[in-house]
Short mmCIF file of C-alpha atoms in Angstrom, two decimals:
data_model
loop_
_atom_site.label_atom_id
_atom_site.label_comp_id
_atom_site.label_asym_id
_atom_site.label_seq_id
_atom_site.Cartn_x
_atom_site.Cartn_y
_atom_site.Cartn_z
CA UNK A 1 76.19 156.38 197.79
CA UNK A 2 75.47 154.93 194.34
CA UNK A 3 77.31 157.87 192.75
CA UNK A 4 80.33 157.27 194.97
CA UNK A 5 80.38 153.56 194.14
CA UNK A 6 80.01 154.32 190.44
CA UNK A 7 82.90 156.81 190.64
CA UNK A 8 85.12 154.29 192.42
CA UNK A 9 84.18 151.60 189.90
CA UNK A 10 84.90 153.96 186.96
CA UNK A 11 88.26 154.92 188.46
CA UNK A 12 89.16 151.24 188.98
CA UNK A 13 88.26 150.46 185.36
CA UNK A 14 90.31 153.39 184.10
CA UNK A 15 93.27 152.31 186.21
CA UNK A 16 93.03 148.75 184.87
CA UNK A 17 92.75 150.08 181.32
CA UNK A 18 95.75 152.35 181.75
CA UNK A 19 98.06 149.72 183.19
CA UNK A 20 96.96 146.80 181.03
CA UNK A 21 99.39 146.14 178.26
CA UNK A 22 98.18 143.12 176.30
CA UNK A 23 99.77 140.69 178.69
CA UNK A 24 103.12 142.30 179.39
CA UNK A 25 104.17 145.11 181.63
CA UNK A 26 104.42 148.57 180.19
CA UNK A 27 105.77 151.67 181.84
CA UNK A 28 104.47 155.17 181.50
CA UNK A 29 106.59 157.00 178.94
CA UNK A 30 107.73 160.54 179.72
CA UNK A 31 110.04 161.06 176.73
CA UNK A 32 107.57 161.10 173.85
CA UNK A 33 108.95 162.78 170.72
CA UNK A 34 107.49 166.23 170.08
CA UNK A 35 106.41 165.18 166.59
CA UNK A 36 104.32 162.37 168.12
CA UNK A 37 102.75 164.63 170.75
CA UNK A 38 101.98 167.28 168.12
CA UNK A 39 100.32 164.73 165.85
CA UNK A 40 98.19 163.53 168.78
CA UNK A 41 97.16 167.07 169.75
CA UNK A 42 96.16 167.89 166.16
CA UNK A 43 93.95 164.79 166.02
CA UNK A 44 92.65 164.97 169.61
CA UNK A 45 92.83 168.59 170.83
CA UNK A 46 92.43 169.20 174.56
CA UNK A 47 92.87 165.50 175.45
CA UNK A 48 95.34 164.50 178.15
CA UNK A 49 96.83 161.10 177.32
CA UNK A 50 98.97 158.78 179.34
CA UNK A 51 101.81 157.65 177.07
CA UNK A 52 103.40 154.22 176.76
CA UNK A 53 105.90 152.81 174.33
CA UNK A 54 106.69 149.33 173.11
CA UNK A 55 108.52 147.55 170.38
CA UNK A 56 106.35 145.67 167.91
CA UNK A 57 106.81 143.68 164.75
CA UNK A 58 108.11 140.25 164.04
CA UNK A 59 111.46 140.91 165.70
CA UNK A 60 110.38 143.77 167.97
CA UNK A 61 112.20 146.20 165.71
CA UNK A 62 109.47 148.87 165.43
CA UNK A 63 109.07 151.45 168.20
CA UNK A 64 105.42 152.43 168.74
CA UNK A 65 103.97 155.06 171.08
CA UNK A 66 100.56 154.48 172.61
CA UNK A 67 98.37 157.26 173.99
CA UNK A 68 95.61 156.15 176.39
CA UNK A 69 92.85 158.65 177.04
CA UNK A 70 89.11 159.25 177.30
CA UNK A 71 87.32 160.02 174.04
CA UNK A 72 83.52 160.41 173.85
CA UNK A 73 83.29 158.93 177.36
CA UNK A 74 85.10 155.77 176.25
CA UNK A 75 88.50 154.42 177.11
CA UNK A 76 90.55 154.84 173.95
CA UNK A 77 94.04 154.28 172.58
CA UNK A 78 95.90 155.88 169.68
CA UNK A 79 99.07 154.29 168.30
CA UNK A 80 101.83 156.31 166.62
CA UNK A 81 105.08 155.59 164.82
CA UNK A 82 108.23 157.31 166.02
CA UNK A 83 107.85 159.84 163.18
CA UNK A 84 104.36 160.90 164.29
CA UNK A 85 102.21 158.92 161.85
CA UNK A 86 99.08 157.52 163.50
CA UNK A 87 98.86 153.77 162.98
CA UNK A 88 95.52 152.99 164.63
CA UNK A 89 92.80 154.22 166.95
CA UNK A 90 91.03 151.80 169.29
CA UNK A 91 88.09 152.44 171.56
CA UNK A 92 86.27 150.20 174.00
CA UNK A 93 82.82 149.12 172.88
CA UNK A 94 80.06 147.46 174.84
CA UNK A 95 79.15 143.86 174.13
CA UNK A 96 75.78 145.10 172.84
CA UNK A 97 77.60 147.15 170.17
CA UNK A 98 79.30 144.13 168.62
CA UNK A 99 77.83 142.74 165.38
CA UNK A 100 75.47 139.81 165.91
CA UNK A 101 77.85 137.56 163.92
CA UNK A 102 80.60 138.24 166.47
CA UNK A 103 78.34 137.39 169.41
CA UNK A 104 77.13 134.22 167.71
CA UNK A 105 80.69 133.12 166.92
CA UNK A 106 81.86 133.74 170.48
CA UNK A 107 78.84 131.94 171.94
CA UNK A 108 79.41 128.89 169.70
CA UNK A 109 83.23 128.66 170.00
CA UNK A 110 83.76 129.87 173.57
CA UNK A 111 80.53 129.36 175.53
CA UNK A 112 82.30 129.01 178.88
CA UNK A 113 84.53 132.09 178.47
CA UNK A 114 82.98 135.54 178.92
CA UNK A 115 84.19 138.48 176.88
CA UNK A 116 86.73 140.41 178.96
CA UNK A 117 87.28 143.30 176.55
CA UNK A 118 85.97 144.40 173.17
CA UNK A 119 87.49 147.10 171.00
CA UNK A 120 86.62 148.83 167.76
CA UNK A 121 89.91 149.43 165.93
CA UNK A 122 90.35 151.79 162.98
CA UNK A 123 93.68 151.55 161.18
CA UNK A 124 95.38 154.34 159.24
CA UNK A 125 94.28 152.52 156.07
CA UNK A 126 90.64 153.09 157.19
CA UNK A 127 90.24 149.34 157.77
CA UNK A 128 87.87 148.74 160.68
CA UNK A 129 87.96 145.64 162.88
CA UNK A 130 86.53 144.40 166.13
CA UNK A 131 88.86 142.78 168.65
CA UNK A 132 87.28 140.61 171.33
CA UNK A 133 89.44 139.44 174.23
CA UNK A 134 88.86 136.44 176.47
CA UNK A 135 90.92 134.67 179.12
CA UNK A 136 91.58 130.94 178.74
CA UNK A 137 93.84 129.33 181.34
CA UNK A 138 95.22 132.76 182.34
CA UNK A 139 96.13 133.52 178.71
CA UNK A 140 94.56 136.55 177.08
CA UNK A 141 93.40 135.63 173.58
CA UNK A 142 92.10 138.13 171.06
CA UNK A 143 89.61 137.15 168.38
CA UNK A 144 89.73 139.57 165.43
CA UNK A 145 86.66 140.21 163.27
CA UNK A 146 85.87 142.36 160.24
CA UNK A 147 83.57 145.35 160.63
CA UNK A 148 80.76 143.08 159.40
CA UNK A 149 81.52 140.47 162.04
CA UNK A 150 83.37 137.88 159.95
CA UNK A 151 86.12 136.03 161.86
CA UNK A 152 89.64 136.91 160.66
CA UNK A 153 92.13 135.43 163.13
CA UNK A 154 93.03 134.75 166.74
CA UNK A 155 96.12 136.23 168.39
CA UNK A 156 97.65 136.15 171.84
CA UNK A 157 97.33 139.39 173.69
#
């Protein structure tokens, strides 16, 4: 029975992860450019992603493809430009994996708001950051930290 409940819980988490889109609805993308799919398969062979697309940038002028998939038993995302260049890789991390400075900051600044999601993000420039999401008044806010746990900025998700 515990195994069944754990499987249902894992499936529910995966479903939430797959359909969450940083606060706005995303649709599954079926027309991913071959160059993007090839770049993904070279980096993550034998992985079966679910693809999404969205426009990003200051004026939503940049088309980005997002692959959501399981990697090392973690929910993960890889972001690609239209030409197949990987922009970033993000993977869910447990609260216990966050640097102590991040946990201290969150406890001091947002004691009444539990962490809803935490990600380890590696950009194509090899910059590594932690992103910690919380809900305040039904708004998803993301606190961004350096790999050492220093606060960088807050953004709306």
